[in-house]
Coordinates of C-alpha atoms in Angstrom, one line a residue:
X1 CA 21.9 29.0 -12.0
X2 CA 18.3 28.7 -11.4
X3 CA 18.4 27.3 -7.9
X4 CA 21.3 30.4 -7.2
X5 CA 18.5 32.9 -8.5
X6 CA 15.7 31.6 -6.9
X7 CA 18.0 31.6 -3.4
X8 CA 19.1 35.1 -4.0
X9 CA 15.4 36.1 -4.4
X10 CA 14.7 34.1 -1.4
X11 CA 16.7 36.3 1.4
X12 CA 14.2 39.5 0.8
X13 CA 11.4 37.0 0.8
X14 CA 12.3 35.5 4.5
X15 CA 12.8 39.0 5.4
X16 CA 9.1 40.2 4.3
X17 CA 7.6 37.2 6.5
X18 CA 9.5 37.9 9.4
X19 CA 9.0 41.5 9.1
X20 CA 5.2 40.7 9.0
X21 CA 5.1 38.8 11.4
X22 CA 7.0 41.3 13.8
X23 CA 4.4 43.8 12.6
X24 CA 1.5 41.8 14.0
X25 CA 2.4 41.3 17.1
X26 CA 4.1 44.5 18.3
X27 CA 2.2 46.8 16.1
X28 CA 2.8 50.1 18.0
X29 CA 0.1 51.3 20.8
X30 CA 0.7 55.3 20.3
X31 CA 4.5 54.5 20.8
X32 CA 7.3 54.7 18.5
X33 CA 8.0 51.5 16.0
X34 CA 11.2 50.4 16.4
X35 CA 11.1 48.7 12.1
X36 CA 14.3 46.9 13.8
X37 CA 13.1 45.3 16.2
X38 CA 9.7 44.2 14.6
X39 CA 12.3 42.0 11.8
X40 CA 14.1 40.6 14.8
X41 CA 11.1 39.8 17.0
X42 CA 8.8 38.7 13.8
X43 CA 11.8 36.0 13.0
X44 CA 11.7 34.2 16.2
X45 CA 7.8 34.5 16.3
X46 CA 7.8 32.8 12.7
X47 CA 9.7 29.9 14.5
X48 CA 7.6 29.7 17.7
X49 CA 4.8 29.1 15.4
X50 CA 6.5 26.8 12.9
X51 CA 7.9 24.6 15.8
X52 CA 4.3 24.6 17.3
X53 CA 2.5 23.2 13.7
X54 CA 5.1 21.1 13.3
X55 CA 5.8 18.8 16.1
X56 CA 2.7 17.0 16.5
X57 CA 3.7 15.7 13.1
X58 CA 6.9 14.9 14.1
X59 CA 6.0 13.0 17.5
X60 CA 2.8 11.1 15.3
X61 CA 5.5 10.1 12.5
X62 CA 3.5 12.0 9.9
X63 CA 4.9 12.6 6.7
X64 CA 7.3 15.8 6.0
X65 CA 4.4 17.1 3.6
X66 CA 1.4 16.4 5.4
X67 CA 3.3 19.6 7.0
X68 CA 3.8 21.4 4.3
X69 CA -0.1 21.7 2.8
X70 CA -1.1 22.3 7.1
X71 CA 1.8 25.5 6.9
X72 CA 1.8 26.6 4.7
X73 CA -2.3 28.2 4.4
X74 CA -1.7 29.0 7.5
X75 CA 1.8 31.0 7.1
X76 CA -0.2 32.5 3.8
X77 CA -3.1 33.7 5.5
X78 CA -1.1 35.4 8.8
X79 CA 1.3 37.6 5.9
X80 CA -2.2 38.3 4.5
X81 CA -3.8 39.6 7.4
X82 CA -0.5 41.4 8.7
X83 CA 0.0 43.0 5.2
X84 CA -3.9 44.3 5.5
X85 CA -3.5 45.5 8.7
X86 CA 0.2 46.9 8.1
X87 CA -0.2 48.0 4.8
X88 CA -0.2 52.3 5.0
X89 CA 2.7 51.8 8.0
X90 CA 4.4 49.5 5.3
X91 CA 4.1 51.6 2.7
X92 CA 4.9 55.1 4.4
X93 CA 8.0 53.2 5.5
X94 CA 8.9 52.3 2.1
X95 CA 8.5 56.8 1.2
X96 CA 10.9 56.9 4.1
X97 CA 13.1 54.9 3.4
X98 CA 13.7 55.8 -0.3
X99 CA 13.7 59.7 1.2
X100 CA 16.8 58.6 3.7
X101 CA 18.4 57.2 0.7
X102 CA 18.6 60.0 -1.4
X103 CA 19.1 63.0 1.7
X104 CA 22.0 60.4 3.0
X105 CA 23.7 58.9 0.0
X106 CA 27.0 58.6 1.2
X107 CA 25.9 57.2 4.7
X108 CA 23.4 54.4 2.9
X109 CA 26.4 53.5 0.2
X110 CA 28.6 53.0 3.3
X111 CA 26.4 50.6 5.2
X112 CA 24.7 49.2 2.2
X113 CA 28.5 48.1 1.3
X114 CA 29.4 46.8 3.9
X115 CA 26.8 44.5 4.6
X116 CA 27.0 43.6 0.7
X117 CA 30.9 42.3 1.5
X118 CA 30.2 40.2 4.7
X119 CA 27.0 38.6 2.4
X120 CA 29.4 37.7 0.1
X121 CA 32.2 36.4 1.9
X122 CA 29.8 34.0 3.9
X123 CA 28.2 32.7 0.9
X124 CA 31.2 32.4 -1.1
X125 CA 33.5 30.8 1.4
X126 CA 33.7 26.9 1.9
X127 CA 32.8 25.1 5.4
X128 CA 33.9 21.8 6.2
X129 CA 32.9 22.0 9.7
X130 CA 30.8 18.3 11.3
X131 CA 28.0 20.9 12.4
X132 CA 27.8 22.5 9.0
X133 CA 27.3 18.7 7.3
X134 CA 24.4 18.1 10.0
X135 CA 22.7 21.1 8.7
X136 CA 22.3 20.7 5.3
X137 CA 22.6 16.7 5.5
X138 CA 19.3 17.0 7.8
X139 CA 17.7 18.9 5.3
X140 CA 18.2 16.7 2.7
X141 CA 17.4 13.8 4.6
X142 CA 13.8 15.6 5.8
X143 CA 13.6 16.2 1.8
X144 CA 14.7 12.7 0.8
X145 CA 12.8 10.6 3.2
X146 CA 9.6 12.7 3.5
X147 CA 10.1 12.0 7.4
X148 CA 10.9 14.8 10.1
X149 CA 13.9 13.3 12.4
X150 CA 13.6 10.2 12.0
X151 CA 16.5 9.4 9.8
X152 CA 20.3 9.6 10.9
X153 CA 21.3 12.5 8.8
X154 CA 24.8 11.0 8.7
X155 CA 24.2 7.4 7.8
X156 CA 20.2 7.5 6.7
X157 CA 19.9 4.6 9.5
X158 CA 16.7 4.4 11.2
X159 CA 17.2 6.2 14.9
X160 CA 15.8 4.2 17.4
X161 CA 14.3 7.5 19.4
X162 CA 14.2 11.1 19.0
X163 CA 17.6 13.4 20.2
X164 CA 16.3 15.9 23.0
X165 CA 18.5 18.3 21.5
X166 CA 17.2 18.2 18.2
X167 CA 13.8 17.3 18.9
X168 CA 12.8 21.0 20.2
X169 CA 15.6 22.8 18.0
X170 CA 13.2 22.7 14.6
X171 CA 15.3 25.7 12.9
X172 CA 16.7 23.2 9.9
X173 CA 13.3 21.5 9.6
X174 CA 12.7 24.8 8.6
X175 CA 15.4 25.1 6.0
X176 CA 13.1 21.6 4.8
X177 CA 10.5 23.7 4.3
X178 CA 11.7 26.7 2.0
X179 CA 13.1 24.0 0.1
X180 CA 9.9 22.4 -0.5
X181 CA 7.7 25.5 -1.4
X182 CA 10.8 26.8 -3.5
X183 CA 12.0 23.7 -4.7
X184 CA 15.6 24.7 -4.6
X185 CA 18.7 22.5 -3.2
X186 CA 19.4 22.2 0.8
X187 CA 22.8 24.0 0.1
X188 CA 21.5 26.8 -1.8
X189 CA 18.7 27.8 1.2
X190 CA 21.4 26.9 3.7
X191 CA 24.6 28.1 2.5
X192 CA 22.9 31.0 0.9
X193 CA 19.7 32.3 1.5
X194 CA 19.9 31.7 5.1
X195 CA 23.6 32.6 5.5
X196 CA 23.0 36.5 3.9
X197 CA 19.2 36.6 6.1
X198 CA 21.2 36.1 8.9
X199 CA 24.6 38.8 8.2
X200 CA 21.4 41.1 6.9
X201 CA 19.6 41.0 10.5
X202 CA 22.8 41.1 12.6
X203 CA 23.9 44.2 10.8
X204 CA 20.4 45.8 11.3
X205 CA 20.6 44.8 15.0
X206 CA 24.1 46.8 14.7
X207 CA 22.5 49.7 13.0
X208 CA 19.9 49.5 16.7
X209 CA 22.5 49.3 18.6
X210 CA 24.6 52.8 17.0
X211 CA 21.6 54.8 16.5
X212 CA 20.9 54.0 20.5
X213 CA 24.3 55.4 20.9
X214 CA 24.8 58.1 18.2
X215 CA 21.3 59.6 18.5
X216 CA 20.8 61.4 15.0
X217 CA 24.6 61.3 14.2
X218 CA 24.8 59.0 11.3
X219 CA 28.3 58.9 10.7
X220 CA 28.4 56.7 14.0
X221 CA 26.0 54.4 12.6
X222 CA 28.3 54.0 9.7
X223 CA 31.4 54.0 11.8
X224 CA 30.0 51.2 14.0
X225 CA 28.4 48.9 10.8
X226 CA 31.9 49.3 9.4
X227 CA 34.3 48.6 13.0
X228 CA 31.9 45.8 13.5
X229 CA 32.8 44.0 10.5
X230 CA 36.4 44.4 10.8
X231 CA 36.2 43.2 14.4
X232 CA 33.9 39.9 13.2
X233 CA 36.4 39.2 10.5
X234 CA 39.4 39.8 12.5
X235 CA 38.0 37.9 15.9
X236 CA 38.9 34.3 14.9
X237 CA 38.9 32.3 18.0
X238 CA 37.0 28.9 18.6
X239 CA 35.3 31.1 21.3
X240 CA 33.9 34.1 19.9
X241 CA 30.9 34.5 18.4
X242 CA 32.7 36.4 15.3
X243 CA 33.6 32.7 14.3
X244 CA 30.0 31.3 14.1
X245 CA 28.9 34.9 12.4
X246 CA 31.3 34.2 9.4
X247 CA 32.3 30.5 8.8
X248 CA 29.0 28.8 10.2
X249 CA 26.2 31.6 9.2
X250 CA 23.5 29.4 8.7
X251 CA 23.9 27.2 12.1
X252 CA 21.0 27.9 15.0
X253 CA 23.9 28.5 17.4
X254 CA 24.9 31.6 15.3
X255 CA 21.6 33.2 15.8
X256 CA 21.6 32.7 19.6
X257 CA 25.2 34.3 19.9
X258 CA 24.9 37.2 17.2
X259 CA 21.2 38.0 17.5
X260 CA 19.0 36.6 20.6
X261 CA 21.8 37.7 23.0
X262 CA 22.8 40.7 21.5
X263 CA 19.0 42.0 20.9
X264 CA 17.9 41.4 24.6
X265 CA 21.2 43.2 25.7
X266 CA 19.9 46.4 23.1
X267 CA 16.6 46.3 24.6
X268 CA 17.9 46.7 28.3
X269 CA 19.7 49.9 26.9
X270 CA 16.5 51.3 25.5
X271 CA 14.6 50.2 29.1
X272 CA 18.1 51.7 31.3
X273 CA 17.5 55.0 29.1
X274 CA 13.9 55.2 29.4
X275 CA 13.8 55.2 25.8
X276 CA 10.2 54.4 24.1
X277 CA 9.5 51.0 23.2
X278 CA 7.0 49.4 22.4
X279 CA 6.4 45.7 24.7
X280 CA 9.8 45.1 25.7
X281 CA 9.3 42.2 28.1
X282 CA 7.0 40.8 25.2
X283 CA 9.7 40.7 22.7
X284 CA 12.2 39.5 24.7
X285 CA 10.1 37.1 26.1
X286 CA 9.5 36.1 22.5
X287 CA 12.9 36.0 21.6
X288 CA 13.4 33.5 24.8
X289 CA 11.0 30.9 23.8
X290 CA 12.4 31.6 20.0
X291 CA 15.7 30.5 20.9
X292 CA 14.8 27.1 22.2
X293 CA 13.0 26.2 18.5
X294 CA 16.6 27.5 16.9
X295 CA 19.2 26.1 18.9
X296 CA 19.5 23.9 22.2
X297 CA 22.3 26.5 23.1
X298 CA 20.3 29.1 23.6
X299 CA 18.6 26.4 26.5
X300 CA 21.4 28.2 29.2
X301 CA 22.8 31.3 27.2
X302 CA 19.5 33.3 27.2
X303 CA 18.6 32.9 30.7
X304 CA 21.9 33.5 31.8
X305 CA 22.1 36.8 29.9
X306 CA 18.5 38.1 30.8
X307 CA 19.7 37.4 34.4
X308 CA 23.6 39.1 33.6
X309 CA 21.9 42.1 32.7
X310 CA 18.1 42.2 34.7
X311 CA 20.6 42.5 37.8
X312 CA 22.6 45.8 36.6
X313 CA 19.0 47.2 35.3
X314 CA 17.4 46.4 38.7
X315 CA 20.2 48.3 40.6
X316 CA 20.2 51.3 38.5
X317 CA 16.6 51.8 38.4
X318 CA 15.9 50.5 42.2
X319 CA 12.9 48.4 41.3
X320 CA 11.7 44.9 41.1
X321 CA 8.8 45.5 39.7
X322 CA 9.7 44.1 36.2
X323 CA 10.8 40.5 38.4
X324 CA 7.7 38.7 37.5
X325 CA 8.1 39.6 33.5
X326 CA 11.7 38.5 34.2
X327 CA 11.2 34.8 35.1
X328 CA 8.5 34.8 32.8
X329 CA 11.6 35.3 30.5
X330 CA 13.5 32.7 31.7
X331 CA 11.0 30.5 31.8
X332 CA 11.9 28.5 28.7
X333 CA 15.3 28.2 28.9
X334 CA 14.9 26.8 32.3
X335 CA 12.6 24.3 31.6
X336 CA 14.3 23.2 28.5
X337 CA 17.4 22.6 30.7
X338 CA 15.1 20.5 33.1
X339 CA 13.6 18.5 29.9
X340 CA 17.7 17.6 28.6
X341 CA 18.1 16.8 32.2
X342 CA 15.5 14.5 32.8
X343 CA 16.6 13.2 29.5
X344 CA 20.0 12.4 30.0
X345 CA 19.0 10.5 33.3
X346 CA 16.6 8.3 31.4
X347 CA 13.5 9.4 32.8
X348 CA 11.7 9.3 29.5
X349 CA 11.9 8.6 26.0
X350 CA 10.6 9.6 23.2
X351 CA 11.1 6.7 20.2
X352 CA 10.5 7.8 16.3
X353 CA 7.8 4.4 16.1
X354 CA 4.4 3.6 17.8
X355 CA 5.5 1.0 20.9

């Protein structure tokens, strides 16, 4: 019941890092915040970093906790600046939102539900799935053995040589870590901290997404939280994304289908409406290179949906100005593709001991 507690706790604690985070790098220039985006872009910027501390130690078979005591200062002092810097934007956003809640009771009771049934359905339902085993096995196996991919999660054999698609894919290492600093089990953080972090920051990205369409009507907003989740839960095909969002919550490819695609896709509406926002091109940018640390898939998904809709946004606003930013975009996709590549060919190798 302790380890339930402490996960429980742990969703609004993931959420504070990420949404510090996001507040340090797009803190507003004399432009409009956008409090949704900074959570979305301050998650993948947490795992840019974390795959960038981390993988030395990996590649130099260095100890899962060396990691730990080299992160963790350094994850501690970043949420100490941001909160310093942040803190009167943080805490007049805290007056606001507790005003919303009590002008719009019926509208925040509506959404707040909603979101409250899809967390619980996720975390309460079983998965048997082989991805869902690698997940939390992997965890557990990072935990057990102190080593970071070294171990076959499956068997606990040694692996001769790191998997490509793993190797830059550090999302579950992640998972590792929470469980280290908050000493709880790789199912709870999995199943469900990470499972109701992830339904809370879709849902905000739907929330985006209506207010962008509504303007100030807020019954849409509630309309659209409320369709979405009957669409998710009704929308159970092997090739939707609806199926990862509620049976395999917790899995990297759920993150580049329900949030890295979906929040490039609201930012091109904000940029076709000439809406204010604060460093587009940044964020998404950011959420391009964030992709590659969560899931391999998002290797040829995210520069194939930059590039789905940079062509509409080019036509409609006859420019090519924004070209440069937009292979800047797809830069890491592309070369993640040609690193697999090369990889698959056996043009190099990368083996888990000193040869």
């Amino acid at each position: 019941m302790t380890d339930v507690i402490i996960g429980i706790l742990a969703v609004p604690l993931n959420l504070i890092i990420y949404y510090l985070f996001g507040a340090l790098i797009l803190k507003a220039n004399k432009r409009p915040v956008n409090e949704g985006l900074l959570l979305i872009v301050g998650f993948f910027t947490y795992h840019i970093l974390f795959f960038v501390v981390l993988f030395p130690f990996m590649i130099k078979y260095r100890p899962f906790s060396w990691f730990v005591k080299t992160f963790l200062p350094i994850l501690i002092v970043i949420l100490l600046v941001s909160l310093i810097i942040n803190f009167s934007h943080i805490k007049a956003l805290i007056n606001k939102g507790i005003l919303f809640v009590k002008r719009e009771k019926l509208i925040s009771v509506i959404v707040f539900t909603v979101i409250l049934l899809q967390v619980i359905i996720v975390t309460g339902t079983y998965n048997f799935t082989l991805d869902a085993a690698y997940y939390v096995s992997n965890v557990t196996t990072t935990l057990q053995t102190d080593m970071i991919n070294v171990y076959d999660p499956f068997t606990g054999s040694w692996l001769d040589h790191y998997e490509v698609r793993y190797l830059f894919a550090t999302y579950s290492i992640n998972d590792a870590f929470m469980c280290k600093i908050l000493t709880i089990p790789a199912l709870i953080q999995t199943k469900l901290t990470m499972s109701a972090v992830v339904i809370i920051m879709v849902n905000v990205l739907y929330i985006m997404i209506a207010k962008c369409l509504y303007k100030d009507d807020l019954r849409g907003v509630a309309i659209m939280v409320s369709l979405m989740f009957i669409v998710n839960i009704l929308f159970y095909t092997i090739f939707t994304s609806s199926l990862f969002l509620f049976t395999r919550t917790y899995e990297g490819k759920t993150i580049i289908g329900n949030l890295s695609v979906l929040t490039i896709f609201y930012i091109f509406m904000l940029l076709i409406n000439d809406e204010e926002i604060n460093l587009p091109w940044l964020s998404m940018f950011i959420i391009s290179l964030g992709s590659v640390t969560v899931s391999s898939s998002g290797n040829m998904l995210i520069p194939a949906t930059l590039s789905l809709l940079f062509v509409p946004y080019m036509i409609i606003k006859k420019t090519l100005k924004p070209l440069i930013k937009y292979l800047c975009c797809l830069l890491p996709g592309v070369v993640m593709v040609a690193v697999y590549i090369l990889y698959i060919e056996g043009y190099f190798v990368l083996y888990t001991y000193p040869r």
